Every structure is written in C-alpha cells, then in structure tokens.
Amino acid sequence: MLDFISHDPRFSALVIGHAKLEKLWTGCRWAEGPAYFPAGRYLVWSDIPNNRMMRFDETDGSVSTFRQPSNNSNGNTTDREGRLVTCEHLTRRVTRTEHDGSITVLADQWEGRPLNSPNDVVVKSDGSIWFTDPSYGIESDYEGEAAEAEQDGCFVYRIDPRSGAIDIVIRDRVRPNGLAFSPDEQLLYVVDTGASHVPDLPVTIEAYPVGSDGRALGTPHRFATCPEGFFDGLRVDMTGNIWTSAGINVFCYGPDGAHLGTIPVGEIVANVCFGGPKRNRLYICGQTSLYAIYLKVRGAV
C-alpha cells in the first residue's frame, strides 16, 4: 500500500516522499481523541468502549494506561496552559485536568438539562473552549450509557474563558462532530456526521466565519464532502491545510477546499493531531491502532 497518494502538485510540498506510515500500537476497540503534550513528549488518546485513556511515550515508544476508568472519554485537547481538556460520554461533560491532577468540570448542562455526550473540543487563543455535543454516547451502552436526550438538538458550544459561561454558537448541524480553527482563527471548521441518522445526508466539513468579536459565527459555506465513509476528527497545519479522517484514510485539503492528497491507513480513521518536538509528526487514531507519519509541514498551535 502506498503511504501517500497525490491529487494536486501542492501536496508534494507537504509530505516526505520516503517517510513511512508507522503503526505504533494496537489493541483498542475505538481509538479517538489524540492530544500531544510537548513538555513530556507524550501523546494521550481515548479508547472509548474500553473506558480508558492511553499514553504513548515518544522518547522510548512505550504505551501505558493513562486513566481508567475514563468515563468513556472521546475528544481531548490541551489548553494554553498545557492542561488536558476532555469530552466524556458517560458523564456527559467536558472536564479539565489541572496541573496537580485534580479534575474540574467545565460543562455538563445547558439551561439546567444534561448535555448529550460531548464529542470533540478545541481551545482558541483567547482561552475559550469550543466543543461539539452529538448524541452518540447516549445511543447505546457501547460508548457510554443509553439514555434519552434532554437537549432539543445537537449543538456546538463555547465556554467563556473568564466567566465560564456556556453559550450555543451553532444550532444548524444534525450531528456536529470534529472541529478545528484555521491558523488565523477566522474560520471554524465543523464536521457534520448526521448521515448516521439521516439517510442520504452528505457527510461534510462546514466552514463558519468567525466574527470580529471572536465568538459570533456567520453563515457557513460547504468546504468539503466525504466521497466514501465519514469525516470525523480534523486538525489544521500552519499553512492552513486541513488534515482529516475520511473513511479508512486521512485526507489533506488545501485552504481553497481542493483535495490535495491522501494517506491510506487501511482501517477506519477517527481522529488526528500534530505532535513531536517540531509538531511535524501526524498522529492518527485508527479504529484499533495508533499510527504516525512525519510531514514537511508543522501543525498549527
């Protein structure tokens, strides 16, 4: 299997021709939510059905259990102080792990009713935390606990960095999933996997313009449509290219929406993130395994 498939000449400036896709570890039921910690040179990711979080040590290649039980954690990221921010399906909340190891609940309800099951999360440069809240974690006992939804829909929320207030910023998606800001934070990319519930609905990445206040979002435009399978998690590099899970592959899109290239993985891909001392190593969570590949481009911070 080829390690890269180029669809656009621009892709050659992003990849290393002789770099190989490495399988670093296998043994998950559904790997998700990779987050890299540069100070310790390690990666944390979720194994949702196994109710645990795993840790890959980049210095020696070892893998260990980071947290178990993990409340069926899904998406993870780091905030601007290097703290872990986690979406938990079982407890239907977003938490932050403090420097002393204690856990702070950032969001678990909207207007007095429990959230659905927070899925993916990003932190903006102003410290605000943005997360998606589809219903996947309450639809069965496999990735959480079966329960009735108590919200009127599946929304995207923003947590204010100063007051902690929670606001809905996107209401027009069926099942909002992965999300990422462009490097200049002028766009918020949001995956909609509503095709899991609405037959023939396209699986898309929508691009929302961010208002001058840094919080209001404008009318989105269709950025990309997945030709087969599902988009899920995505991240952006320093030059604005989008690297996203796409069925059993990783797709790279240019800022103009052109499909630049493909990294075939061979099993369903859930999410990606950039890591390594130079942030030029793309970590990939396949369904059962953790992969990585070195690129010419660095991930956006």
Coordinates of C-alpha atoms in Angstrom, one line a residue:
M1 CA 0.0 0.0 0.0
L2 CA 1.3 3.4 -0.9
D3 CA 2.0 5.8 2.0
F4 CA 0.8 8.8 0.0
I5 CA -1.5 9.4 -2.9
S6 CA -1.1 12.9 -4.5
H7 CA -4.1 14.6 -6.2
D8 CA -2.6 18.0 -6.5
P9 CA 1.0 19.2 -7.1
R10 CA 0.8 21.2 -3.9
F11 CA 0.8 18.0 -1.9
S12 CA 4.5 17.3 -2.6
A13 CA 5.4 20.4 -0.5
L14 CA 3.7 18.9 2.5
V15 CA 4.9 15.3 2.5
I16 CA 8.3 13.5 2.7
G17 CA 8.4 11.0 -0.2
H18 CA 10.3 8.3 1.7
A19 CA 8.5 8.7 5.1
K20 CA 6.5 5.7 6.1
L21 CA 3.2 5.3 8.0
E22 CA 4.2 3.6 11.3
K23 CA 1.8 1.5 13.3
L24 CA 2.9 2.4 16.9
W25 CA 0.5 0.3 18.9
T26 CA -2.7 -1.8 18.5
G27 CA -5.3 -3.1 21.0
C28 CA -8.1 -0.6 21.1
R29 CA -11.7 -1.1 20.3
W30 CA -12.3 2.5 19.1
A31 CA -9.3 4.8 19.3
E32 CA -10.1 8.5 19.4
G33 CA -9.1 12.0 20.6
P34 CA -5.3 12.2 20.4
A35 CA -3.7 15.1 22.2
Y36 CA 0.0 15.8 22.4
F37 CA 2.0 17.2 25.4
P38 CA 5.3 18.7 24.2
A39 CA 6.7 19.2 27.7
G40 CA 6.7 15.5 28.3
R41 CA 6.9 14.3 24.7
Y42 CA 3.9 12.1 25.1
L43 CA 0.5 11.6 23.4
V44 CA -2.8 10.8 25.2
W45 CA -5.7 9.3 23.4
S46 CA -9.1 7.7 24.2
D47 CA -10.2 4.0 23.8
I48 CA -13.9 4.8 24.2
P49 CA -15.5 1.3 24.6
N50 CA -12.7 0.1 26.9
N51 CA -13.4 3.1 29.1
R52 CA -9.7 4.1 29.3
M53 CA -7.2 6.6 28.1
M54 CA -3.8 5.5 26.7
R55 CA -0.4 7.2 26.8
F56 CA 2.3 6.9 24.1
D57 CA 5.8 7.9 25.3
E58 CA 7.6 9.4 22.3
T59 CA 11.0 9.1 24.0
D60 CA 11.0 5.2 24.1
G61 CA 7.9 4.1 22.2
S62 CA 6.2 2.6 25.3
V63 CA 2.4 2.6 25.7
S64 CA 0.7 2.6 29.1
T65 CA -2.8 3.2 30.5
F66 CA -3.1 6.9 31.4
R67 CA -6.5 6.8 33.0
Q68 CA -9.0 4.0 33.7
P69 CA -11.9 4.4 34.1
S70 CA -12.1 7.4 31.9
N71 CA -15.8 8.0 31.8
N72 CA -15.8 6.8 28.2
S73 CA -13.7 9.8 27.2
N74 CA -13.7 10.8 23.5
G75 CA -12.1 14.0 22.3
N76 CA -9.1 15.6 24.0
T77 CA -7.0 18.7 23.6
T78 CA -4.6 20.8 25.6
D79 CA -5.4 24.4 26.7
R80 CA -3.0 27.3 26.6
E81 CA -1.5 26.3 29.9
G82 CA -0.8 22.7 28.9
R83 CA -3.7 21.2 30.7
L84 CA -5.8 18.3 29.4
V85 CA -9.3 19.1 28.3
T86 CA -11.5 16.1 27.8
C87 CA -15.0 15.3 26.4
E88 CA -16.6 12.5 28.5
H89 CA -19.5 10.4 27.1
L90 CA -20.5 8.6 30.3
T91 CA -20.8 11.7 32.5
R92 CA -22.0 13.9 29.6
R93 CA -19.5 16.6 30.4
V94 CA -16.3 18.5 29.5
T95 CA -13.5 18.4 32.1
R96 CA -10.1 19.9 32.6
T97 CA -7.3 18.0 34.3
E98 CA -5.4 20.5 36.4
H99 CA -1.6 20.6 36.9
D100 CA -2.0 18.8 40.3
G101 CA -4.1 16.0 38.7
S102 CA -7.4 17.2 40.1
I103 CA -10.4 17.4 37.6
T104 CA -12.5 20.5 37.1
V105 CA -15.9 20.2 35.4
L106 CA -16.2 22.9 32.8
A107 CA -19.6 22.0 31.3
D108 CA -22.2 19.3 32.0
Q109 CA -25.5 21.0 31.3
W110 CA -27.3 23.7 29.3
E111 CA -30.2 25.5 30.8
G112 CA -30.5 23.1 33.6
R113 CA -30.6 19.9 31.4
P114 CA -27.7 17.4 30.9
L115 CA -25.7 17.7 27.7
N116 CA -26.0 14.8 25.1
S117 CA -22.4 13.4 25.0
P118 CA -19.6 15.9 24.3
N119 CA -17.5 14.6 21.5
D120 CA -14.7 16.9 20.3
V121 CA -13.1 20.0 21.7
V122 CA -10.7 22.8 20.7
V123 CA -9.2 25.8 22.6
K124 CA -9.0 29.2 20.9
S125 CA -6.1 31.6 21.5
D126 CA -8.3 33.7 23.9
G127 CA -8.7 30.6 26.1
S128 CA -12.3 30.0 25.1
I129 CA -13.2 26.3 24.8
W130 CA -15.4 25.1 21.9
F131 CA -17.0 21.7 21.8
T132 CA -19.5 19.6 19.9
D133 CA -22.3 17.7 21.5
P134 CA -23.9 15.0 19.3
S135 CA -25.8 12.1 20.8
Y136 CA -23.5 9.1 20.0
G137 CA -22.6 8.4 23.7
I138 CA -26.2 8.1 24.9
E139 CA -27.5 6.0 22.0
S140 CA -26.2 2.7 23.4
D141 CA -24.1 1.3 26.2
Y142 CA -21.1 0.7 24.0
E143 CA -19.5 4.2 24.2
G144 CA -21.3 5.5 27.2
E145 CA -24.7 4.8 28.7
A146 CA -28.0 4.6 26.8
A147 CA -30.3 7.5 27.8
E148 CA -32.8 9.8 26.4
A149 CA -31.6 13.1 25.0
E150 CA -32.6 16.1 27.1
Q151 CA -31.5 18.8 24.7
D152 CA -33.5 19.9 21.8
G153 CA -30.8 19.1 19.3
C154 CA -27.1 18.5 18.8
F155 CA -25.2 21.8 19.1
V156 CA -21.7 23.4 19.3
Y157 CA -21.0 25.3 22.5
R158 CA -18.5 27.9 23.6
I159 CA -17.2 28.2 27.2
D160 CA -16.1 31.7 28.1
P161 CA -12.5 31.8 29.5
R162 CA -13.3 34.4 32.1
S163 CA -16.8 33.8 33.3
G164 CA -17.1 30.1 32.5
A165 CA -20.5 30.9 30.9
I166 CA -21.6 28.4 28.3
D167 CA -23.3 29.5 25.0
I168 CA -24.6 27.7 22.0
V169 CA -22.7 29.0 18.9
I170 CA -24.0 26.6 16.2
R171 CA -27.6 25.2 16.0
D172 CA -27.8 24.2 12.3
R173 CA -26.0 20.9 12.2
V174 CA -27.5 17.4 12.5
R175 CA -24.6 15.7 14.3
P176 CA -21.7 18.1 14.8
N177 CA -18.5 16.2 15.3
G178 CA -14.9 17.2 14.8
L179 CA -13.9 20.8 14.8
A180 CA -10.8 23.0 14.3
F181 CA -9.9 26.6 13.8
S182 CA -7.9 27.9 10.8
P183 CA -4.5 29.2 11.8
D184 CA -5.7 32.9 11.9
E185 CA -8.9 31.8 13.7
Q186 CA -11.0 33.5 11.0
L187 CA -12.8 30.2 10.2
L188 CA -14.1 27.4 12.4
Y189 CA -14.3 24.0 10.5
V190 CA -17.0 21.7 11.7
V191 CA -17.7 18.1 10.6
D192 CA -21.3 17.0 10.3
T193 CA -21.8 13.2 10.5
G194 CA -25.6 13.4 10.5
A195 CA -25.7 10.8 7.8
S196 CA -25.5 8.3 10.7
H197 CA -29.1 9.3 11.4
V198 CA -30.5 10.9 8.2
P199 CA -30.3 8.7 5.1
D200 CA -28.6 10.3 2.0
L201 CA -27.4 13.3 4.0
P202 CA -23.9 14.2 2.8
V203 CA -21.0 14.0 5.3
T204 CA -19.4 17.4 5.2
I205 CA -17.0 19.9 6.6
E206 CA -18.6 23.3 7.0
A207 CA -16.6 26.4 7.3
Y208 CA -18.0 29.1 9.6
P209 CA -16.6 32.6 9.5
V210 CA -15.7 34.0 12.9
G211 CA -16.9 37.5 13.7
S212 CA -14.8 40.4 14.8
D213 CA -15.7 39.8 18.4
G214 CA -14.0 36.3 18.2
R215 CA -17.1 34.5 19.3
A216 CA -20.1 35.0 16.9
L217 CA -20.2 32.9 13.8
G218 CA -21.5 33.8 10.4
T219 CA -23.2 31.8 7.7
P220 CA -21.2 28.7 6.8
H221 CA -20.1 27.5 3.4
R222 CA -19.7 23.9 2.3
F223 CA -15.9 23.2 2.5
A224 CA -15.8 19.5 1.6
T225 CA -18.0 16.5 1.2
C226 CA -16.7 13.0 2.0
P227 CA -16.9 10.7 -1.0
E228 CA -17.0 7.5 1.0
G229 CA -17.3 6.8 4.7
F230 CA -17.2 9.6 7.2
F231 CA -15.1 12.6 8.1
D232 CA -14.6 12.7 11.9
G233 CA -11.8 14.5 13.6
L234 CA -9.5 17.0 11.9
R235 CA -6.6 19.3 12.5
V236 CA -5.0 22.2 10.6
D237 CA -1.4 22.9 9.7
M238 CA 0.5 26.2 9.9
T239 CA -0.2 27.0 6.2
G240 CA -3.9 26.4 6.6
N241 CA -4.3 22.9 5.1
I242 CA -6.9 20.6 6.7
W243 CA -5.9 17.0 7.7
T244 CA -9.0 15.0 8.4
S245 CA -10.1 11.4 8.9
A246 CA -12.0 10.2 5.9
G247 CA -13.2 6.6 6.0
I248 CA -10.2 4.4 6.0
N249 CA -7.9 7.3 5.0
V250 CA -6.6 10.6 6.1
F251 CA -7.4 13.3 3.5
C252 CA -5.5 16.6 3.2
Y253 CA -7.4 19.6 1.8
G254 CA -6.0 23.0 0.8
P255 CA -7.5 26.2 2.3
D256 CA -9.4 26.5 -1.0
G257 CA -11.1 23.2 -0.4
A258 CA -9.1 21.2 -3.0
H259 CA -8.3 17.6 -2.1
L260 CA -4.5 17.7 -2.2
G261 CA -3.6 14.2 -1.2
T262 CA -4.5 11.0 0.7
I263 CA -2.7 8.9 3.4
P264 CA -4.2 5.4 3.1
V265 CA -4.4 3.8 6.6
G266 CA -6.5 0.7 5.9
E267 CA -8.8 0.8 8.8
I268 CA -11.4 3.4 9.9
V269 CA -9.8 6.6 11.0
A270 CA -11.3 8.5 13.8
N271 CA -9.0 11.5 14.5
V272 CA -5.6 13.0 14.1
C273 CA -3.3 15.5 15.8
F274 CA 0.1 17.0 15.3
G275 CA 3.0 16.2 17.7
G276 CA 6.7 15.8 18.1
P277 CA 9.2 18.5 19.2
K278 CA 8.7 20.2 15.8
R279 CA 5.0 19.4 15.6
N280 CA 5.7 17.8 12.2
R281 CA 4.5 14.3 13.2
L282 CA 0.9 13.5 12.3
Y283 CA -0.6 11.1 14.9
I284 CA -3.5 9.1 13.6
C285 CA -6.1 7.2 15.6
G286 CA -7.4 4.3 13.5
Q287 CA -10.2 2.1 14.9
T288 CA -7.9 -0.3 16.7
S289 CA -4.4 1.2 16.4
L290 CA -2.3 4.3 16.8
Y291 CA -0.3 5.4 13.7
A292 CA 2.1 8.2 12.9
I293 CA 3.9 9.7 9.9
Y294 CA 6.3 12.6 9.5
L295 CA 5.4 15.5 7.3
K296 CA 7.2 18.6 5.9
V297 CA 4.7 20.9 7.4
R298 CA 4.1 21.7 11.1
G299 CA 0.7 21.7 12.8
A300 CA -0.9 25.0 13.8
V301 CA -0.8 25.7 17.5

